[in-house]
Coordinates of C-alpha atoms in Angstrom, one line a residue:
M185 CA 42.2 26.5 160.4
K186 CA 43.2 25.0 163.7
S187 CA 46.9 25.4 162.9
K188 CA 46.4 29.1 162.5
K189 CA 44.3 29.4 165.6
K190 CA 46.9 27.8 167.7
A191 CA 49.8 29.9 166.1
L192 CA 47.7 32.7 167.4
D193 CA 47.2 31.6 170.8
L194 CA 51.0 31.0 171.4
V195 CA 51.6 34.6 170.2
L196 CA 49.3 36.0 172.6
N197 CA 50.4 33.8 175.5
K198 CA 53.9 34.8 174.6
Y199 CA 53.1 38.6 174.8
L200 CA 50.9 38.1 177.9
K201 CA 53.8 36.6 179.6
A202 CA 56.0 39.4 178.2
G203 CA 53.5 41.9 179.7
R204 CA 53.4 40.2 183.1
K205 CA 57.1 40.4 183.1
T206 CA 56.9 44.2 182.4
L207 CA 54.2 44.9 184.9
I208 CA 56.4 43.3 187.4
Y209 CA 59.5 45.2 186.3
I210 CA 57.5 48.1 186.3
A211 CA 56.1 47.5 189.9
V212 CA 59.7 46.7 191.3
A213 CA 61.1 49.7 189.8
A214 CA 58.1 52.0 191.0
I215 CA 58.7 50.5 194.6
F216 CA 62.6 51.1 194.8
G217 CA 62.1 54.5 193.3
A218 CA 59.6 55.4 195.9
L219 CA 61.8 54.1 198.8
L220 CA 64.4 56.4 197.5
M221 CA 62.2 59.3 197.1
T222 CA 60.6 58.6 200.6
V223 CA 64.0 58.5 202.3
Y224 CA 65.1 61.7 200.6
H225 CA 61.8 63.4 201.8
W226 CA 62.2 61.9 205.6
M227 CA 65.5 63.1 205.8
S228 CA 64.5 66.6 204.2
V229 CA 61.7 67.1 206.6
S230 CA 62.5 65.2 209.8
Y231 CA 65.9 67.2 210.1
I232 CA 64.0 70.4 210.0
N233 CA 62.0 71.1 213.0
T234 CA 59.8 74.4 213.9
M235 CA 58.6 75.9 217.1
V236 CA 56.2 78.7 217.9
I237 CA 57.0 81.3 220.0
T238 CA 53.8 83.5 221.4
L239 CA 54.3 86.8 223.5
N240 CA 51.3 87.2 226.1
Y241 CA 51.8 90.3 228.2
E242 CA 50.9 94.0 228.2
G243 CA 52.5 95.9 225.2
A244 CA 53.3 93.0 223.1
K245 CA 50.9 94.3 220.5
E246 CA 52.7 97.5 220.4
G247 CA 56.0 95.9 219.9
L248 CA 57.6 96.3 223.3
N249 CA 59.3 94.5 225.9
P250 CA 57.5 94.2 229.5
D251 CA 60.0 97.1 230.6
G252 CA 58.9 99.3 227.7
S253 CA 61.8 99.0 225.4
R254 CA 61.4 97.8 221.9
F255 CA 61.0 94.0 221.2
K256 CA 63.4 92.3 218.9
I257 CA 62.9 88.6 218.0
S258 CA 66.2 88.6 216.3
E259 CA 68.0 88.6 219.7
I260 CA 67.0 84.7 219.8
K261 CA 70.0 84.6 217.4
S262 CA 72.6 86.4 219.4
D263 CA 75.5 85.1 220.6
E264 CA 74.5 85.1 224.3
V265 CA 71.5 83.2 223.7
L266 CA 73.0 80.6 221.2
N267 CA 76.0 80.0 223.7
A268 CA 73.7 79.5 226.4
A269 CA 71.5 77.1 224.1
I270 CA 74.5 74.9 223.2
E271 CA 75.7 74.5 227.0
K272 CA 72.1 73.5 227.5
A273 CA 71.9 71.0 224.7
E274 CA 75.3 69.6 226.0
D275 CA 76.5 68.9 222.4
D276 CA 80.5 69.6 222.0
S277 CA 79.9 69.2 218.0
L278 CA 77.8 72.7 218.0
S279 CA 79.0 76.2 217.7
V280 CA 77.6 79.6 217.1
E281 CA 78.9 79.8 213.9
K282 CA 77.3 76.4 213.0
I283 CA 74.1 77.0 214.3
K284 CA 73.4 80.5 213.7
D285 CA 72.8 80.3 209.7
R286 CA 70.6 77.2 210.3
I287 CA 68.0 79.2 212.4
F288 CA 65.4 81.0 210.6
V289 CA 62.7 83.4 212.0
D290 CA 59.5 83.9 210.5
S291 CA 56.5 86.2 211.9
K292 CA 53.0 84.9 211.6
M293 CA 50.2 87.1 210.6
P294 CA 46.3 85.9 211.3
L295 CA 43.9 86.1 208.5
S296 CA 42.1 88.7 210.4
A297 CA 44.9 91.0 210.4
I298 CA 45.8 90.2 206.6
E299 CA 42.1 91.2 205.6
K300 CA 42.1 94.5 207.7
T301 CA 45.5 95.7 206.3
S302 CA 44.3 94.8 202.6
S303 CA 40.9 96.8 203.5
S304 CA 43.1 99.7 204.9
I305 CA 45.2 99.8 201.9
S306 CA 42.3 99.7 199.3
Q307 CA 40.6 102.6 201.4
G308 CA 43.6 104.6 201.2
S309 CA 44.2 104.6 205.1
I310 CA 47.1 103.2 207.3
Y311 CA 47.1 100.2 209.0
S312 CA 49.9 98.4 210.7
Y313 CA 49.9 95.2 212.5
T314 CA 52.7 94.1 215.0
P315 CA 53.3 90.3 215.1
T316 CA 53.3 88.4 218.6
E317 CA 53.7 85.2 217.3
F318 CA 56.8 83.7 215.5
D319 CA 57.8 80.6 213.8
I320 CA 61.6 79.4 214.7
Y321 CA 63.1 77.1 212.2
Y322 CA 66.1 74.9 212.7
S323 CA 67.7 72.7 209.8
Q324 CA 70.3 70.4 210.9
K325 CA 73.2 70.5 208.3
N326 CA 74.2 67.2 208.5
K327 CA 71.5 64.7 207.5
L328 CA 73.7 61.6 208.0
K329 CA 74.4 61.9 211.6
P330 CA 71.6 61.6 214.6
N331 CA 68.8 63.9 214.2
K332 CA 69.3 66.3 217.0
S333 CA 67.2 69.2 215.4
L334 CA 64.6 69.0 218.3
D335 CA 67.0 68.9 220.9
V336 CA 68.5 72.2 219.5
L337 CA 65.3 74.0 219.5
S338 CA 64.2 72.7 223.0
A339 CA 67.7 74.3 224.5
L340 CA 67.0 77.4 222.3
S341 CA 63.5 77.9 223.5
E342 CA 64.9 77.6 227.2
A343 CA 67.8 79.9 226.6
Y344 CA 65.9 82.4 224.9
K345 CA 63.3 82.5 227.9
E346 CA 65.9 82.6 230.5
Y347 CA 67.4 85.8 228.7
F348 CA 64.0 87.4 227.9
M349 CA 63.1 87.2 231.7
A350 CA 66.4 88.3 233.0
K351 CA 66.8 91.3 230.7
Y352 CA 63.3 92.8 230.4
C353 CA 61.3 91.3 233.1
E354 CA 60.6 92.6 236.6
K355 CA 63.6 92.2 239.0
N356 CA 63.3 92.5 243.1
V357 CA 67.0 93.0 243.8
I358 CA 65.4 95.9 245.8
L359 CA 64.5 93.3 248.4
D360 CA 67.7 91.7 248.8
F361 CA 69.8 92.7 252.1
D362 CA 72.9 91.3 253.9
S363 CA 73.2 91.8 257.6
D364 CA 77.1 91.6 256.7
A365 CA 77.1 94.6 254.3
D366 CA 79.8 97.0 255.1
L367 CA 78.4 100.2 256.9
S368 CA 81.6 101.4 258.2
Q369 CA 81.8 104.1 255.6
Y370 CA 78.8 105.7 257.2
D371 CA 78.5 107.6 260.5
Y372 CA 75.9 106.4 262.9
Y373 CA 73.2 108.9 262.0
E374 CA 73.9 108.0 258.4
I375 CA 73.5 104.1 259.0
Q376 CA 70.0 104.8 260.4
Q377 CA 69.1 107.0 257.4
V378 CA 70.6 104.4 255.0
L379 CA 68.3 101.5 256.6
E380 CA 65.3 103.7 256.5
D381 CA 66.0 104.4 252.8
K382 CA 66.4 100.6 252.2
I383 CA 63.3 99.6 254.3
N384 CA 61.3 102.3 252.5
S385 CA 62.1 100.9 248.9
M386 CA 61.1 97.6 250.0
I387 CA 58.0 98.6 251.2
N388 CA 57.2 100.6 248.2
H389 CA 58.1 97.5 246.0
L390 CA 55.6 95.0 247.9
A391 CA 52.9 97.6 248.1
N392 CA 53.1 97.8 244.2
H393 CA 52.5 93.9 244.3
Q394 CA 49.9 94.3 246.9
S395 CA 48.0 96.6 244.7
E396 CA 48.4 94.3 241.6
N397 CA 47.3 91.0 243.5
S398 CA 45.9 91.7 246.9
T399 CA 45.0 88.2 247.4
F400 CA 48.5 86.2 246.4
R401 CA 49.5 84.3 249.4
S402 CA 52.9 82.6 248.9
K403 CA 52.8 78.5 248.9
K404 CA 56.4 78.5 250.1
T405 CA 56.4 81.0 252.9
G406 CA 52.7 81.3 253.7
Y407 CA 53.0 85.3 253.5
T408 CA 51.0 87.8 251.8
F409 CA 52.5 91.3 250.6
K410 CA 50.3 92.8 253.1
N411 CA 52.0 90.8 256.1
L412 CA 55.6 91.6 254.7
T413 CA 54.7 95.2 254.3
N414 CA 53.5 95.6 258.1
M415 CA 56.6 93.7 259.3
L416 CA 58.7 96.3 257.4
I417 CA 56.8 99.1 258.7
N418 CA 56.9 97.7 262.4
L419 CA 60.6 97.5 261.9
R420 CA 60.9 101.0 260.7
D421 CA 58.6 102.7 263.3
Q422 CA 59.6 101.1 266.4
D423 CA 63.2 99.4 266.1
L424 CA 64.9 102.2 263.7
A425 CA 62.7 105.0 265.3
K426 CA 64.7 103.6 268.9
L427 CA 67.9 103.8 267.1
K428 CA 67.4 107.0 265.6
A429 CA 66.5 108.6 269.1
Y430 CA 69.4 107.1 270.7
I431 CA 72.0 107.9 268.4
V432 CA 70.7 111.7 268.7
Q433 CA 69.9 111.7 272.3
N434 CA 73.5 110.4 273.1
Q435 CA 75.1 112.5 270.1
I436 CA 76.9 109.3 268.8
S437 CA 79.3 109.7 266.2
R438 CA 82.4 108.3 264.8
D439 CA 83.8 111.8 264.4
T440 CA 81.5 114.6 265.7
A441 CA 83.6 117.5 264.0
R442 CA 83.3 115.9 260.5
F443 CA 79.7 115.3 260.9
I444 CA 78.5 118.5 261.7
S445 CA 80.8 120.0 258.9
K446 CA 79.2 117.5 256.5
Q447 CA 75.5 118.7 258.1
D448 CA 76.3 122.3 257.6
Y449 CA 77.5 121.4 253.9
L450 CA 74.3 119.8 253.2
I451 CA 72.2 122.5 254.8
D452 CA 73.8 125.3 252.8
K453 CA 73.1 123.0 249.6
D454 CA 69.3 122.5 250.4
T455 CA 69.0 126.4 251.2
Q456 CA 70.2 127.2 247.9
Q457 CA 67.8 124.9 246.5
Y458 CA 65.0 126.3 248.6
D459 CA 65.7 130.1 247.8
T460 CA 65.8 128.9 243.9
N461 CA 62.2 127.4 244.3
M462 CA 60.7 130.0 246.5
Q463 CA 61.8 132.8 244.1
A464 CA 60.5 130.7 241.0
S465 CA 57.2 130.4 243.1
D466 CA 57.0 134.1 243.5
I467 CA 57.7 135.0 240.1
T468 CA 55.1 132.8 238.9
N469 CA 52.5 134.3 241.6
S470 CA 53.7 137.9 240.2
A471 CA 52.5 136.6 236.7
L472 CA 49.4 135.2 238.1
S473 CA 48.5 138.5 239.7
I474 CA 48.9 140.7 236.3
Y475 CA 47.0 138.0 234.3
D476 CA 43.9 139.6 233.1
P477 CA 41.4 138.5 235.7
Y478 CA 38.5 139.2 232.9
I479 CA 39.6 136.6 230.9
T480 CA 38.0 134.0 233.2
G481 CA 34.6 135.6 232.0
V482 CA 35.1 134.3 228.4
T483 CA 36.4 130.7 229.2
F484 CA 33.0 129.4 229.9
I485 CA 31.3 127.4 227.0
P486 CA 27.8 126.4 226.7
S487 CA 27.7 122.7 226.9
I488 CA 25.3 119.7 227.1
D489 CA 25.6 116.9 229.6
Q490 CA 24.6 113.1 229.2
F491 CA 21.1 114.2 230.3
D492 CA 20.7 116.7 227.4
E493 CA 20.8 119.6 229.9
Y494 CA 23.1 122.8 229.4
Y495 CA 25.8 123.7 231.8
M496 CA 28.7 126.1 231.3
S497 CA 32.0 124.3 230.7
R498 CA 35.4 125.8 231.6
T499 CA 38.2 125.5 229.3
K500 CA 41.9 125.4 230.4
T501 CA 43.9 128.8 230.1
G502 CA 47.5 129.9 230.9
I503 CA 46.2 130.6 234.4
D504 CA 45.8 126.9 235.2
N505 CA 49.4 126.2 233.9
L506 CA 50.9 129.0 236.0
A507 CA 48.8 128.0 239.3
M508 CA 49.9 124.3 238.8
K509 CA 53.5 125.4 238.5
S510 CA 53.6 127.6 241.3
Y511 CA 52.2 124.8 243.3
N512 CA 54.8 122.5 242.3
Q513 CA 57.5 125.1 243.1
G514 CA 56.1 125.7 246.6
M515 CA 55.9 122.1 247.5
T516 CA 59.4 121.4 246.4
A517 CA 60.6 124.4 248.5
N518 CA 58.6 123.2 251.2
K519 CA 60.5 119.6 251.1
F520 CA 63.7 121.4 251.2
K521 CA 62.4 123.6 254.1
K522 CA 61.8 120.4 256.3
E523 CA 65.3 119.1 255.5
I524 CA 67.0 122.1 256.4
D525 CA 64.9 122.2 259.8
S526 CA 65.7 118.7 260.5
R527 CA 69.4 119.0 259.8
L528 CA 69.5 122.2 262.1
Y529 CA 68.1 120.1 264.9
I530 CA 70.8 117.5 264.5
V531 CA 74.0 119.6 264.3
D532 CA 72.2 121.8 267.6
K533 CA 71.8 118.6 269.4
F534 CA 75.5 117.1 268.6
T535 CA 77.0 120.4 269.4
S536 CA 75.5 121.0 272.7
A537 CA 76.8 117.8 274.7
S538 CA 79.2 115.0 274.6
T539 CA 78.9 111.3 274.0
A540 CA 78.3 109.1 277.1
D541 CA 80.6 106.1 277.8
G542 CA 79.4 102.9 276.3
S543 CA 77.0 104.4 274.0
H544 CA 78.9 103.4 270.8
E545 CA 78.9 99.6 271.9
S546 CA 75.3 100.0 272.5
A547 CA 74.3 101.7 269.2
D548 CA 76.4 98.9 267.5
T549 CA 74.3 96.1 269.2
M550 CA 71.1 97.7 268.2
I551 CA 72.3 98.1 264.5
R552 CA 73.4 94.6 264.3
D553 CA 70.1 93.3 265.8
L554 CA 68.2 95.6 263.2
C555 CA 70.2 94.2 260.3
N556 CA 69.7 90.9 261.3
H557 CA 65.8 91.0 261.6
L558 CA 66.0 93.0 258.2
E559 CA 68.0 90.3 256.7
K560 CA 65.0 87.7 258.0
I561 CA 62.4 89.8 256.5
S562 CA 64.5 90.3 253.2
S563 CA 64.9 86.4 253.0
V564 CA 61.1 85.9 253.3
S565 CA 60.1 88.6 251.3
L566 CA 62.6 87.4 248.1
L567 CA 60.9 84.1 248.3
T568 CA 57.5 85.3 248.2
D569 CA 58.3 87.8 245.5
D570 CA 60.1 85.4 243.4
E571 CA 57.0 83.1 243.7
Y572 CA 54.8 86.0 242.6
I573 CA 57.0 87.1 239.8
A574 CA 57.4 83.5 238.3
E575 CA 53.5 83.2 238.3
K576 CA 53.0 86.4 236.9
T577 CA 55.4 86.2 233.9
K578 CA 55.4 82.2 233.3
K579 CA 53.0 83.0 230.4
Y580 CA 54.8 86.0 229.0
I581 CA 56.5 83.7 226.4
T582 CA 55.0 80.4 225.5
V583 CA 56.6 77.9 223.4
K584 CA 55.2 75.0 221.5
L585 CA 57.6 72.5 220.6
P586 CA 56.7 69.7 217.9
E587 CA 56.2 66.3 219.5
R588 CA 59.3 64.0 219.7
G589 CA 58.6 60.7 218.0
L590 CA 59.5 58.5 214.9
Y591 CA 58.1 59.7 211.7
I592 CA 57.1 57.2 209.3
P593 CA 56.1 58.7 205.8
I594 CA 53.7 55.7 204.7
I595 CA 51.4 58.3 203.0
Q596 CA 54.1 60.0 201.3
F597 CA 55.7 56.5 199.8
V598 CA 52.2 55.5 198.6
K599 CA 52.1 58.9 196.7
Y600 CA 55.3 58.4 195.4
F601 CA 54.6 54.6 194.5
I602 CA 51.5 55.4 192.3
L603 CA 53.1 58.5 190.6
L604 CA 56.0 56.4 189.5
L605 CA 53.8 53.6 188.5
V606 CA 52.0 55.8 186.3
V607 CA 54.8 57.6 185.1
L608 CA 56.9 54.2 184.2
F609 CA 53.6 52.6 182.6
I610 CA 53.0 55.7 180.5
A611 CA 56.9 55.9 179.6
L612 CA 56.7 52.0 178.7
R613 CA 53.6 52.5 176.7
A614 CA 55.0 55.3 174.9
Y615 CA 58.2 53.3 173.9
Q616 CA 56.1 50.4 172.6
F617 CA 54.1 52.4 170.3
S618 CA 57.0 54.0 169.3
M619 CA 58.6 50.6 168.6
E620 CA 55.7 49.5 166.9
Y621 CA 55.5 52.7 164.9
L622 CA 59.1 52.3 163.8
K623 CA 58.5 48.5 163.0
K624 CA 55.8 49.5 160.3
A625 CA 57.6 52.3 159.0
K626 CA 60.5 50.0 158.3
K627 CA 58.4 47.1 156.7
A628 CA 56.6 50.0 154.5
T629 CA 59.8 51.1 153.4
E630 CA 61.2 47.5 152.5
E631 CA 57.9 46.8 150.6
K632 CA 58.6 49.8 148.3

């Protein structure tokens, strides 16, 4: 009896030792397999990075750029943007052909928009959603080289923002003026006209920004748009007005006969425009006079105001359109009439007397001083306006890049380890059961 028990203990110990060895083998295999799977997962995940681009300006939800043109996120993969990104990344191994196919763009649609779209479809109505947020993926092809996926995305975001701002956002080149600009192709009277047009354009640009933000003051220059506008108005109404008066009073011209001939041509051209608009206005007025005057008696409709009181509401008729058309034609004709009278006065002044000695030199000095003054105002205006535009547009496009850091997938390793441990243990038990079954089957066969 004791000998049988001892033999049984030996057999159990043998199986226990074998079981422990097997478990150790399983654990080692699971660890090794989990490590391989984790490394593969790490290389797959860490070499793919994503940035989020969000549009935050008026018109973005309608699918438009700031200038009103159609927005196309596909431009982020254009050759111009990719070349700029490669230059910023400072990586000679990159090329447009290599990275273009590794960049993927996906638009994001919030849950609320999805629900609204589904609801509209179920109700048989039409609803469209224009995305303003996009996921941009970049997957580095060679996983054995140092990971540069985040560097490429960062360079791409900078290049695209610069491209977008330069192409679609507001520009202030109208404020730029160089005192060394060549004005020799113009006559003296034309020079003051060119300068006046330039100053008026600058005033209009700055006035528009003044209306957008009346409290803005540049940190670099200390000026407001109102300050700059007043400086330009003073330059136009004082210095430029003096120059104009001096040129006309002294009949200063590079070639008087040629100048007068050109003014005569412009007078003829403006006269034709004046006659055309006056004739059109007369025709419209004639149509108004024969229009049935009694129609006004049936264009009043009883209506109720916000206080529930009755009043007679007048609807628009053809008379209203004709009256507005006649008014516009008359105003246009009046503008040409003023131009004609001004040119006739200039021609009369330049025909009546000769130019005094030394007048050209004095006029050149006045023009040079005026241009130098305008250039100074232009410089400070550009600095001020650049700062305003940068502040205004800095959030037009926001980019969210992933944080840079070492990714250690510990949780993923534990998951793979447990999974492999379970799988290997089940496989081993299945093998053991199958072997025991085969042994029993074989023994039963031999006994027969």
